[in-house]
PDB file of C-alpha atoms in Angstrom:
ATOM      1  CA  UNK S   1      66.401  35.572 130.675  1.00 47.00           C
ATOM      2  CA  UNK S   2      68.270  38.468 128.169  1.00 66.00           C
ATOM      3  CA  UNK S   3      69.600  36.061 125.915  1.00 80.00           C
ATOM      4  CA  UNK S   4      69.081  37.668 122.743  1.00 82.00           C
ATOM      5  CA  UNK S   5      67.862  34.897 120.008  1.00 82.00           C
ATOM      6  CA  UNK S   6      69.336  34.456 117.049  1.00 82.00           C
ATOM      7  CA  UNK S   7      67.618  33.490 113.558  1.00 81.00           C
ATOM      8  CA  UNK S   8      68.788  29.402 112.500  1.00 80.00           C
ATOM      9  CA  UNK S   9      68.320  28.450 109.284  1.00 80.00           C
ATOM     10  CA  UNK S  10      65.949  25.188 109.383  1.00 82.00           C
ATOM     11  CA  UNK S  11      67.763  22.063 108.533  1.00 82.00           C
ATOM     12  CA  UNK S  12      66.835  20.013 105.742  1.00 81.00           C
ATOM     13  CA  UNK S  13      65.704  15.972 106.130  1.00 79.00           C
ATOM     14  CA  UNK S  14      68.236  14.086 104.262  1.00 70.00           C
ATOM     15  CA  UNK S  15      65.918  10.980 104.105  1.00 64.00           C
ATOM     16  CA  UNK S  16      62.687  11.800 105.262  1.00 55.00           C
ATOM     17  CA  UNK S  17      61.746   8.225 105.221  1.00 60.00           C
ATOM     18  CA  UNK S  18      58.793   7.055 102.511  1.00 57.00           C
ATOM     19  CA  UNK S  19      56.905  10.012 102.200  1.00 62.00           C
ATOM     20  CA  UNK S  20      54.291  10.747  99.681  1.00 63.00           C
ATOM     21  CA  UNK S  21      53.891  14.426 100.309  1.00 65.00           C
ATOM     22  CA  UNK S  22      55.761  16.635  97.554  1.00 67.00           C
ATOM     23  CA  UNK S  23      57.064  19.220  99.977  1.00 72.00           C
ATOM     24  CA  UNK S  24      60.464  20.167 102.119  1.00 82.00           C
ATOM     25  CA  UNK S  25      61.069  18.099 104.983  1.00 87.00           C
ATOM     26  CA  UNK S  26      62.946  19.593 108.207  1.00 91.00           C
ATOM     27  CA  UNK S  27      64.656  17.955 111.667  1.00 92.00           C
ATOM     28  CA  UNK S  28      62.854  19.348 114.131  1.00 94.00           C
ATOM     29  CA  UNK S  29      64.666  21.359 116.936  1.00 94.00           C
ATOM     30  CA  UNK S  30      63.701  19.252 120.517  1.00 95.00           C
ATOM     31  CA  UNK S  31      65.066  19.327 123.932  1.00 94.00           C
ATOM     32  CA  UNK S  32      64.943  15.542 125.559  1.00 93.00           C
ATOM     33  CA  UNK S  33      65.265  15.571 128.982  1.00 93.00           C
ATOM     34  CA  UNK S  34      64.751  12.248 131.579  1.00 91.00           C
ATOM     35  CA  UNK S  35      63.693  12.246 134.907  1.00 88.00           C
ATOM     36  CA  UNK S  36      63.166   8.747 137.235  1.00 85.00           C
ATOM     37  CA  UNK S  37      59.937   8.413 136.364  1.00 86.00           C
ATOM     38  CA  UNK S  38      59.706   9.737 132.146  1.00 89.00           C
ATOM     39  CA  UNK S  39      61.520  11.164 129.434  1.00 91.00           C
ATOM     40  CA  UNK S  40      60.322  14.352 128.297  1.00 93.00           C
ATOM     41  CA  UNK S  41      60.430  15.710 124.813  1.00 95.00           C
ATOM     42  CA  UNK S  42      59.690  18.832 123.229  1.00 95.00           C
ATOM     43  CA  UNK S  43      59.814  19.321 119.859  1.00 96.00           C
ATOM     44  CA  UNK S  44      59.251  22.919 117.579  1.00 95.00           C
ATOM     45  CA  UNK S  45      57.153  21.775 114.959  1.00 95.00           C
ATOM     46  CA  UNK S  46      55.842  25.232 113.564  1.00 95.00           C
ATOM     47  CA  UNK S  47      52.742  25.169 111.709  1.00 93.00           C
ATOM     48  CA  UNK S  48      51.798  21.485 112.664  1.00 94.00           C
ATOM     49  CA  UNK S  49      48.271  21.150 113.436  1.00 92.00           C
ATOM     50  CA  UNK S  50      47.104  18.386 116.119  1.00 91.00           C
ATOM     51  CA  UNK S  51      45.798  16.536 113.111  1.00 91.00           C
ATOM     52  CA  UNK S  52      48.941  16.916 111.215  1.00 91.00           C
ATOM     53  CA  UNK S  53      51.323  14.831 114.245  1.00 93.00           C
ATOM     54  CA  UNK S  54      52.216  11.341 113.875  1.00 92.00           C
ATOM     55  CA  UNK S  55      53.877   9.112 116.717  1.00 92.00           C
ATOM     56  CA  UNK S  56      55.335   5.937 116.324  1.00 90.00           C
ATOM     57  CA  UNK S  57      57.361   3.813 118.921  1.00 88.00           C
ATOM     58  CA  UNK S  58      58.335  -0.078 117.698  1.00 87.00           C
ATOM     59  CA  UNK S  59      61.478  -1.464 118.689  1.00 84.00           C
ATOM     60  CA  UNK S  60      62.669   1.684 120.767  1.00 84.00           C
ATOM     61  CA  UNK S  61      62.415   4.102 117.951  1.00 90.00           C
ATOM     62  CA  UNK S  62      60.630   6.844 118.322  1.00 91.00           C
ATOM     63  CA  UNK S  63      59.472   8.609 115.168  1.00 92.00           C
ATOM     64  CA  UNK S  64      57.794  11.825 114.927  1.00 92.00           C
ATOM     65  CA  UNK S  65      55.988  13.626 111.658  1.00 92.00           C
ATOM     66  CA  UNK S  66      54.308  16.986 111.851  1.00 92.00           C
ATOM     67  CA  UNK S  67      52.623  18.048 108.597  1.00 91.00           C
ATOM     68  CA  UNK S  68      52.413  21.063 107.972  1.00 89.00           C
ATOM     69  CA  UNK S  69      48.439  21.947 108.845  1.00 84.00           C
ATOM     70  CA  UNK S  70      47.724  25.368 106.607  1.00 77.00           C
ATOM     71  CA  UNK S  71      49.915  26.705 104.111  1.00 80.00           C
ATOM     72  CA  UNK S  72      50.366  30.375 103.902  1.00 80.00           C
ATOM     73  CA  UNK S  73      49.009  31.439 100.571  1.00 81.00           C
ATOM     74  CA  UNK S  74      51.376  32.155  98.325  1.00 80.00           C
ATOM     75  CA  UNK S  75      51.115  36.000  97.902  1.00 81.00           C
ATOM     76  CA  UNK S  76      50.711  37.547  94.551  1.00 82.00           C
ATOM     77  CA  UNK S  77      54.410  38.747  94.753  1.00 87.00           C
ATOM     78  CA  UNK S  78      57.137  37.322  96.798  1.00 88.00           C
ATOM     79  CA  UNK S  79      59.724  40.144  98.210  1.00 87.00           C
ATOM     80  CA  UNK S  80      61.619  38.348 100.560  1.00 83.00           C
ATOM     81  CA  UNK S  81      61.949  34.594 101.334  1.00 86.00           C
ATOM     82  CA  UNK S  82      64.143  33.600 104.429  1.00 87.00           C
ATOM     83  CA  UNK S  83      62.496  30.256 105.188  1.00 88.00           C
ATOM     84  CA  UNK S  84      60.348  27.874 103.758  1.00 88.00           C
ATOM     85  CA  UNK S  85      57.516  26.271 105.088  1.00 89.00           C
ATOM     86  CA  UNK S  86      57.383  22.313 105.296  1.00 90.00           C
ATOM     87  CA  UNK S  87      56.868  18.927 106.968  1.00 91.00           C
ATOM     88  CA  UNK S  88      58.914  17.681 110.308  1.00 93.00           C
ATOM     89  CA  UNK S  89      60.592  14.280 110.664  1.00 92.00           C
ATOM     90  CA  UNK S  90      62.834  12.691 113.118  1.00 93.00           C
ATOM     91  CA  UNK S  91      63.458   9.655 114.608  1.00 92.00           C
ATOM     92  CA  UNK S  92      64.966   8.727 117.858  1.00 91.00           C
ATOM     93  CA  UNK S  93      67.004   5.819 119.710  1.00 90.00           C
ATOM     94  CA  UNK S  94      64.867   5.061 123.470  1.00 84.00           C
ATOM     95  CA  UNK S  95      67.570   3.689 125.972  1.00 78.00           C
ATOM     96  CA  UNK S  96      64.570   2.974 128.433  1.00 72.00           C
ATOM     97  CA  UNK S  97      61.962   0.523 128.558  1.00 79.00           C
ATOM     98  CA  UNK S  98      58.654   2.915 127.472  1.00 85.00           C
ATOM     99  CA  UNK S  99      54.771   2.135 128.483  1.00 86.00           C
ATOM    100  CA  UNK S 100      53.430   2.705 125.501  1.00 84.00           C
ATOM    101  CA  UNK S 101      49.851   3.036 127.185  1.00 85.00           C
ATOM    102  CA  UNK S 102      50.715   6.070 129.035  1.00 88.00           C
ATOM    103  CA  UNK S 103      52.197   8.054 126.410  1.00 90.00           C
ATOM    104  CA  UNK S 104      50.893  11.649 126.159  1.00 93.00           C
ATOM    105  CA  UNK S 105      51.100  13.914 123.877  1.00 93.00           C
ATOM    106  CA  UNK S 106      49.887  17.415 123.349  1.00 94.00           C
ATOM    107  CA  UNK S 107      50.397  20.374 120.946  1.00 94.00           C
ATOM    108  CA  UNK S 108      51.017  24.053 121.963  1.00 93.00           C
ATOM    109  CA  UNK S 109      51.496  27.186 119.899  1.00 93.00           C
ATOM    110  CA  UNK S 110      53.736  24.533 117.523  1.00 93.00           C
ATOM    111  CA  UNK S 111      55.532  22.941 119.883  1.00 95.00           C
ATOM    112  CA  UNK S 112      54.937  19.036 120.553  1.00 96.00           C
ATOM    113  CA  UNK S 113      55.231  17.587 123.730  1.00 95.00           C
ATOM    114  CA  UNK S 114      55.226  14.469 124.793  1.00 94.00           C
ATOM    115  CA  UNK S 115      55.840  12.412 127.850  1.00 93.00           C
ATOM    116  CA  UNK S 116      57.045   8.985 127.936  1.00 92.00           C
ATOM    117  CA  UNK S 117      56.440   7.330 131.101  1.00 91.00           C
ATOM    118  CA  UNK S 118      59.045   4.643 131.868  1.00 87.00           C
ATOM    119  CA  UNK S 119      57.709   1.333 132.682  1.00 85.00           C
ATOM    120  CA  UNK S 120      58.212   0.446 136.244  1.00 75.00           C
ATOM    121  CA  UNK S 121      61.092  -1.824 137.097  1.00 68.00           C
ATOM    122  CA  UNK S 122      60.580  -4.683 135.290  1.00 54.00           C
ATOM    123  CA  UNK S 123      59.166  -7.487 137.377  1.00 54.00           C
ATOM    124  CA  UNK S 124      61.456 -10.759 137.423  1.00 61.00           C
ATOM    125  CA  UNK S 125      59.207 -13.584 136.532  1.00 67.00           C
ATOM    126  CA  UNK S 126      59.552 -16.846 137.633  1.00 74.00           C
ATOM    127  CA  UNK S 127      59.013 -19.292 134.733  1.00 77.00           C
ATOM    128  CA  UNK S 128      57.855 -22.524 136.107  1.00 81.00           C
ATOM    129  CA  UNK S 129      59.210 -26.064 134.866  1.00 84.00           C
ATOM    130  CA  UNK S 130      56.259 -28.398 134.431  1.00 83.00           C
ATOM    131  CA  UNK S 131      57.499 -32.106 134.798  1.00 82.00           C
ATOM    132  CA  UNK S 132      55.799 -34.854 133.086  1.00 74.00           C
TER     133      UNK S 132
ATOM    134  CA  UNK O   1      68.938  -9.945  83.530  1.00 51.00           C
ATOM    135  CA  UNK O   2      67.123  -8.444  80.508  1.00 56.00           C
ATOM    136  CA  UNK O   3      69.159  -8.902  76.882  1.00 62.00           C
ATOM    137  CA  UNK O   4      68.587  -5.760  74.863  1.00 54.00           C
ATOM    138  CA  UNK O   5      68.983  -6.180  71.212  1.00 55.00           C
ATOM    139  CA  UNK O   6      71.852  -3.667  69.859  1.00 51.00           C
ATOM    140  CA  UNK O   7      71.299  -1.160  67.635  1.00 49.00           C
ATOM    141  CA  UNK O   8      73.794   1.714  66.539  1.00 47.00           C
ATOM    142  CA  UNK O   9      71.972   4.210  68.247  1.00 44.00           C
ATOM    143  CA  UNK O  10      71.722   3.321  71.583  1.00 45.00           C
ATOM    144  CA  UNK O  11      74.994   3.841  72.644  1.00 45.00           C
ATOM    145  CA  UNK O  12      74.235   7.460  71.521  1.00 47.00           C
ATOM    146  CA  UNK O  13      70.857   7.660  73.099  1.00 53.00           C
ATOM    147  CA  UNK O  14      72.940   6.365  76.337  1.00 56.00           C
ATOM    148  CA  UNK O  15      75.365   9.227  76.237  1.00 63.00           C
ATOM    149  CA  UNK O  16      72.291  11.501  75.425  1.00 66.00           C
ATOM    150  CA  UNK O  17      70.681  10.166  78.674  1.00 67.00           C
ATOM    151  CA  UNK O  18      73.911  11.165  80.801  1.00 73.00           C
ATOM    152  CA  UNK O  19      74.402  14.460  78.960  1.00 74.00           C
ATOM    153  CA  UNK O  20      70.817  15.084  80.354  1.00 71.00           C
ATOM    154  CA  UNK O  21      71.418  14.276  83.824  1.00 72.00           C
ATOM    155  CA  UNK O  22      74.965  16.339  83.793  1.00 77.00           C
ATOM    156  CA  UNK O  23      72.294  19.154  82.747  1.00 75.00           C
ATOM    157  CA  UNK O  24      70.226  18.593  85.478  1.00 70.00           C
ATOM    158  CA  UNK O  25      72.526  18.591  88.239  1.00 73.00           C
ATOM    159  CA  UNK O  26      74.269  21.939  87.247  1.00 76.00           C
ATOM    160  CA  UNK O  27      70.617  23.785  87.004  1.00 69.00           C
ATOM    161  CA  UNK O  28      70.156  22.126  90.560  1.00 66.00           C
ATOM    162  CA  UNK O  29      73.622  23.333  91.712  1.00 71.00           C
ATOM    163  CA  UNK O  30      72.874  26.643  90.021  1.00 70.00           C
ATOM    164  CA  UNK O  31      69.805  27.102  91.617  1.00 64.00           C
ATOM    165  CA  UNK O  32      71.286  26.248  95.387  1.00 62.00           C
ATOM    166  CA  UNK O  33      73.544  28.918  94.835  1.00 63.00           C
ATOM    167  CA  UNK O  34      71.731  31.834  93.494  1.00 61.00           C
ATOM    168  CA  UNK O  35      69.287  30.776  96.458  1.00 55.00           C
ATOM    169  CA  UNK O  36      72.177  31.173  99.218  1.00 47.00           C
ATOM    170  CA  UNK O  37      73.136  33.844  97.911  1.00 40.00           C
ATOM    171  CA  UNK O  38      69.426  35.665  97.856  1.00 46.00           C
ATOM    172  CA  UNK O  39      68.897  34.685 101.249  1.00 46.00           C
ATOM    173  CA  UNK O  40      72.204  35.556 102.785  1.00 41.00           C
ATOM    174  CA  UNK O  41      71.532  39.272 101.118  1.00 43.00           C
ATOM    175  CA  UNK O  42      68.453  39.318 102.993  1.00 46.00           C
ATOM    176  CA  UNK O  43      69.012  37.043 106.522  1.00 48.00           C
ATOM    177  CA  UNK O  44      72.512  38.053 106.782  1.00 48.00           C
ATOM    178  CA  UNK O  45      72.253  39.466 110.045  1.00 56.00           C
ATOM    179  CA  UNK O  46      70.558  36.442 111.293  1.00 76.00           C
ATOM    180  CA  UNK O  47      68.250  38.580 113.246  1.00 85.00           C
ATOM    181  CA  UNK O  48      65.172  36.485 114.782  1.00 89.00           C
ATOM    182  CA  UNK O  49      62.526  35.096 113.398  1.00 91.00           C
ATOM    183  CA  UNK O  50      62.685  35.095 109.817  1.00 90.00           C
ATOM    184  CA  UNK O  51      60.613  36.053 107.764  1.00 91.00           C
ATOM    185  CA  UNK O  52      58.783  35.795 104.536  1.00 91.00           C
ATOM    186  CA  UNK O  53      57.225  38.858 102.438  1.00 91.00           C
ATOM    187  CA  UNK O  54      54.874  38.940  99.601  1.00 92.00           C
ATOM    188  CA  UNK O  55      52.660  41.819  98.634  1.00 91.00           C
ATOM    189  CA  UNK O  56      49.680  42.311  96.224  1.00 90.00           C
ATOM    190  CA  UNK O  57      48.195  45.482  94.983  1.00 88.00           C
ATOM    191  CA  UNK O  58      46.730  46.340  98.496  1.00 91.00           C
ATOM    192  CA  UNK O  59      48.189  44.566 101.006  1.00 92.00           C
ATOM    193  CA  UNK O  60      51.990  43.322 102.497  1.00 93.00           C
ATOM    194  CA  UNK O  61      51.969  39.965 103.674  1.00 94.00           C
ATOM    195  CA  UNK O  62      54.613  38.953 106.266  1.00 94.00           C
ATOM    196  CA  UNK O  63      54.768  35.866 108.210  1.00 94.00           C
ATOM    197  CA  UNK O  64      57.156  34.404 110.866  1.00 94.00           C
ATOM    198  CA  UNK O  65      57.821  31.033 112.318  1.00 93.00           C
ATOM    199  CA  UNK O  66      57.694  31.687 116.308  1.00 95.00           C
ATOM    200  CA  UNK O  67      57.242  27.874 117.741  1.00 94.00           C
ATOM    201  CA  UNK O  68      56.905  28.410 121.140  1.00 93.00           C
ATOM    202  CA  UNK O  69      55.793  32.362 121.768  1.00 94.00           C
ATOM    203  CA  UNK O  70      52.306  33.049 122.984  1.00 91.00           C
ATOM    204  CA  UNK O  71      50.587  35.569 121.635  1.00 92.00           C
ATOM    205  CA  UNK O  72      50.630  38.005 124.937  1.00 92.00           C
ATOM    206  CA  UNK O  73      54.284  37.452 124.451  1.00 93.00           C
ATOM    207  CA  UNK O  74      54.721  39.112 121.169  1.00 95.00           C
ATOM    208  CA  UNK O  75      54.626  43.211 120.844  1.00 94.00           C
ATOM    209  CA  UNK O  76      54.148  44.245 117.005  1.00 95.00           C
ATOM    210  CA  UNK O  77      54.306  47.898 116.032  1.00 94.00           C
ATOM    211  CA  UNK O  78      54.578  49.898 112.967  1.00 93.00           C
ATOM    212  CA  UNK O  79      56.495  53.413 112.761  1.00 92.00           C
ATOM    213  CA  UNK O  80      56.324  55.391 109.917  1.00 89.00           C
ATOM    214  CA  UNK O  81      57.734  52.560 107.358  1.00 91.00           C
ATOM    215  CA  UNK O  82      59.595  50.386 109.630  1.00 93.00           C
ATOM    216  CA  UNK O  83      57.862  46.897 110.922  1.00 94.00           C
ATOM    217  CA  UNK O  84      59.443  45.933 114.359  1.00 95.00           C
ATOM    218  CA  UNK O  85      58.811  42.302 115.913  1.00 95.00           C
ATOM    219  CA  UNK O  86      59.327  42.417 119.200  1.00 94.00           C
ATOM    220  CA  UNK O  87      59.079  39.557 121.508  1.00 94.00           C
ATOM    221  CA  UNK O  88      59.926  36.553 123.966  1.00 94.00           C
ATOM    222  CA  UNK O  89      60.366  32.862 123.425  1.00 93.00           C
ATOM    223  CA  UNK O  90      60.194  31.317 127.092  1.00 91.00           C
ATOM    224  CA  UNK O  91      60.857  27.647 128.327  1.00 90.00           C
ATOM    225  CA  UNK O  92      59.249  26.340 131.012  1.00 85.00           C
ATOM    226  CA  UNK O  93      62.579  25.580 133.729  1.00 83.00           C
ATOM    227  CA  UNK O  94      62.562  21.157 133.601  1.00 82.00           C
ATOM    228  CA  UNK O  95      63.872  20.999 137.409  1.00 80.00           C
ATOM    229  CA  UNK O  96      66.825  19.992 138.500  1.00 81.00           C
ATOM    230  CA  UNK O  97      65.774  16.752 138.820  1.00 85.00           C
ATOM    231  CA  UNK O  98      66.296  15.591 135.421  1.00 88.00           C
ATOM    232  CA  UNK O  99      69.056  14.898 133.397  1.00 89.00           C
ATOM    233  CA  UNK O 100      69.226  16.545 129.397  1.00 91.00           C
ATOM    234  CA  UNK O 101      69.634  14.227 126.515  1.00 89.00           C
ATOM    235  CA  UNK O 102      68.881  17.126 124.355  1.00 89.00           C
ATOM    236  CA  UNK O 103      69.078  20.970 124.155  1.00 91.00           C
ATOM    237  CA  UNK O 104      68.389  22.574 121.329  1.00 92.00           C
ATOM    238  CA  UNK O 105      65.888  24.832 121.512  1.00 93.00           C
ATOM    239  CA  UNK O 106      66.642  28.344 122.497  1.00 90.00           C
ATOM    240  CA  UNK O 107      65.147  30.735 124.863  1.00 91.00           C
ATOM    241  CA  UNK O 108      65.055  34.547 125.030  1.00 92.00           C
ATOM    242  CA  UNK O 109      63.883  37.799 123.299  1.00 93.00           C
ATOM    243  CA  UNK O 110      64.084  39.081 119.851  1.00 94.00           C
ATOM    244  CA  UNK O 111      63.588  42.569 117.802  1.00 93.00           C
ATOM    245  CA  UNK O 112      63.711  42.599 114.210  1.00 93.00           C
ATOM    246  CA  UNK O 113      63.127  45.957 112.450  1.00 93.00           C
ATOM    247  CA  UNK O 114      62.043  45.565 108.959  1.00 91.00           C
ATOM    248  CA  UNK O 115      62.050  48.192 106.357  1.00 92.00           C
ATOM    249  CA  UNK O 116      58.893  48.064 104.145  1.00 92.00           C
ATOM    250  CA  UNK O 117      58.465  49.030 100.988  1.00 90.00           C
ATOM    251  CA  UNK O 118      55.917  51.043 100.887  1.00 91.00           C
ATOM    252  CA  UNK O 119      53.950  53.078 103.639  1.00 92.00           C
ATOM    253  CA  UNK O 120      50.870  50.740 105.278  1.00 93.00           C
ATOM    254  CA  UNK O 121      47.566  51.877 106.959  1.00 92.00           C
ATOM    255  CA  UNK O 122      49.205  51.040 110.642  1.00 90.00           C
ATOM    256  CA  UNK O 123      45.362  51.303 111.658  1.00 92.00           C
ATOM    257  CA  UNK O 124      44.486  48.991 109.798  1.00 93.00           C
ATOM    258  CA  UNK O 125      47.400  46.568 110.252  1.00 93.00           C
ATOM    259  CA  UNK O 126      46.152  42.704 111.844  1.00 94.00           C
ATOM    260  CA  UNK O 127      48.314  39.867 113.183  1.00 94.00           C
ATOM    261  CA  UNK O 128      47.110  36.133 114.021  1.00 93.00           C
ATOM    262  CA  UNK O 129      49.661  33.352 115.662  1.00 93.00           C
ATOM    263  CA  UNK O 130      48.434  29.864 114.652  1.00 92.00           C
ATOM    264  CA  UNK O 131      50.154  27.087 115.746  1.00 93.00           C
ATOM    265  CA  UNK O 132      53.498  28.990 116.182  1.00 94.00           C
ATOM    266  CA  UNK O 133      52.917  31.158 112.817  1.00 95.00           C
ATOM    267  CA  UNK O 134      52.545  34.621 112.551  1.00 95.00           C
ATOM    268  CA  UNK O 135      50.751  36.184 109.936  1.00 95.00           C
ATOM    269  CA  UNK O 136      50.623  39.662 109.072  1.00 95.00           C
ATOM    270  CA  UNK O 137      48.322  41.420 106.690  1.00 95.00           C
ATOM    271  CA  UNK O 138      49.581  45.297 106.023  1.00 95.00           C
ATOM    272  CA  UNK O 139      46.833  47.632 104.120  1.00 94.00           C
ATOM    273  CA  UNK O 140      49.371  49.858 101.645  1.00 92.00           C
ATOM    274  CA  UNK O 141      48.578  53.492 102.649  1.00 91.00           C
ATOM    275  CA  UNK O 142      46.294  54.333  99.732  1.00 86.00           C
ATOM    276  CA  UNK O 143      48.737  57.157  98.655  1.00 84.00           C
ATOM    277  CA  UNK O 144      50.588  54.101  97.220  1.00 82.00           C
ATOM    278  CA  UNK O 145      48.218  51.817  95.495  1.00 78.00           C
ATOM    279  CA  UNK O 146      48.050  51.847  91.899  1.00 75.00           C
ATOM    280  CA  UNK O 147      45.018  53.774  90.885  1.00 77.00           C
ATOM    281  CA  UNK O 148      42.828  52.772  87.493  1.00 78.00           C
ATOM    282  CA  UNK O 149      42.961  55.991  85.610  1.00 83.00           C
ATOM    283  CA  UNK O 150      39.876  56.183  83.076  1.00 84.00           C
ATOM    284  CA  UNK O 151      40.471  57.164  79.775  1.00 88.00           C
ATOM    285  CA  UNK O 152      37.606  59.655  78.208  1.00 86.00           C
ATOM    286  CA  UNK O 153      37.088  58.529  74.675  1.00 84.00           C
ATOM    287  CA  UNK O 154      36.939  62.281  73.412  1.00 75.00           C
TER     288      UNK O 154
END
């Protein structure tokens, strides 16, 4: 891989929800990708500690939060300022069916990912018609 | 729905209360702009990672949001005055057995050079990576700290 990376501004929440926390909010930059059996997600969450992620599935939404663990004291001088630090928020539509019991998640050098095992093909159920 | 009692001045309090807000938004608006236009001075290149800077009387402070990059991964140096980040960002290959919803996340190498403002002890120079942040603590070169000079009461 040469690709040469190039610096992306972080992009702002617009409505980061309820939050209670007086500091930026940013979308999260993820790759989703689905296989037969889960839907993978990563998610760069920079300066999220494990304590600091918050997952949420109801009603096929998927929400994540990072907080931001350990602010970088703020030095006695600032010289230069291309980024700020802050909290992570974004939600996402599910298409799929999820087990919500064998959802993992794990947290890596600020990167979140987490596995969403599809639930297995839903069983038809026969509803019985009790006669009186 | 409330019924306020009127009084002469509360039309003028009213207009007061809008002047206010019109005062408000411009030193918001104001404020966006001077900050684009500081940060486009300094990120204009859009060279990755960005990068903060702050400095005290004996140390530079530079720190770097690198989600993603292990620490054998990164290669920091210092020559003479110039900081250079050197590094790669890898992504572990999904298989072809999956289909992509999302890609946004990028893979690849970087180099940034930074010019510093003063000489720094490269010695003495340490770097952690927390949870995808870099942190950098430079010792200034103590040629360039501000020295106490005693004054002799003669």
């Amino acid at each position: 891989m040469t690709n040469e990376m190039k610096a992306v501004d972080k992009v702002s929440v617009q409505t980061p929800g309820e939050s209670t926390r007086e500091c930026p909010c940013f979308v999260p930059r993820v790759d989703i990708y689905e296989s037969a059996e889960k839907i993978t997600l990563l998610a760069d969450m920079p300066g999220v500690t494990k304590d600091g992620v918050s997952i949420d599935l109801k009603d096929n939404v998927l929400t994540l939060r990072g907080a931001f663990g350990s602010p970088t004291p703020a030095p006695a001088r600032v010289l230069y300022k291309e980024y700020e630090e802050g909290d992570f928020y974004r939600q996402f539509t599910l298409s799929n069916l999820i087990d919500q019991t064998r959802i993992t998640a794990g947290l890596k050098d600020g990167v979140l990912t987490l596995e969403l095992p599809k639930v297995e093909k839903a069983k038809p159920r026969q509803i019985e018609i009790r006669t009186e | 729905m409330s019924i306020l009692k009127w009084t002469p001045g509360f039309g003028s309090q009213g207009s007061w209360r809008d002047l206010d807000r019109f005062r408000r938004q411009v030193e918001g608006l104001l404020e966006t702009l001077s900050g684009t236009v500081e940060r486009r001075l300094l990120s204009g290149s859009g060279v990755y990672p960005l990068l903060n800077i702050g400095e005290d009387d004996d140390h530079l402070y530079v720190t770097a949001e690198l989600p993603g990059v292990a620490a054998q991964d990164l290669d920091i140096s210092v020559h003479g005055q110039d900081l250079i980040i050197r590094g790669e960002r890898r992504i572990a290959e999904a298989g072809s057995q999956v289909n992509y919803h999302r890609r946004e996340r990028e893979a690849g190498t970087f180099r940034r050079v930074v010019g510093l403002p003063v000489k720094v002890d490269a010695e003495k120079v340490s770097a952690s990576v927390k949870d995808g942040v870099l942190r950098l603590t430079l010792p200034k070169a103590a040629e360039v700290k501000p020295r106490q000079v005693a004054v002799a009461a003669g």
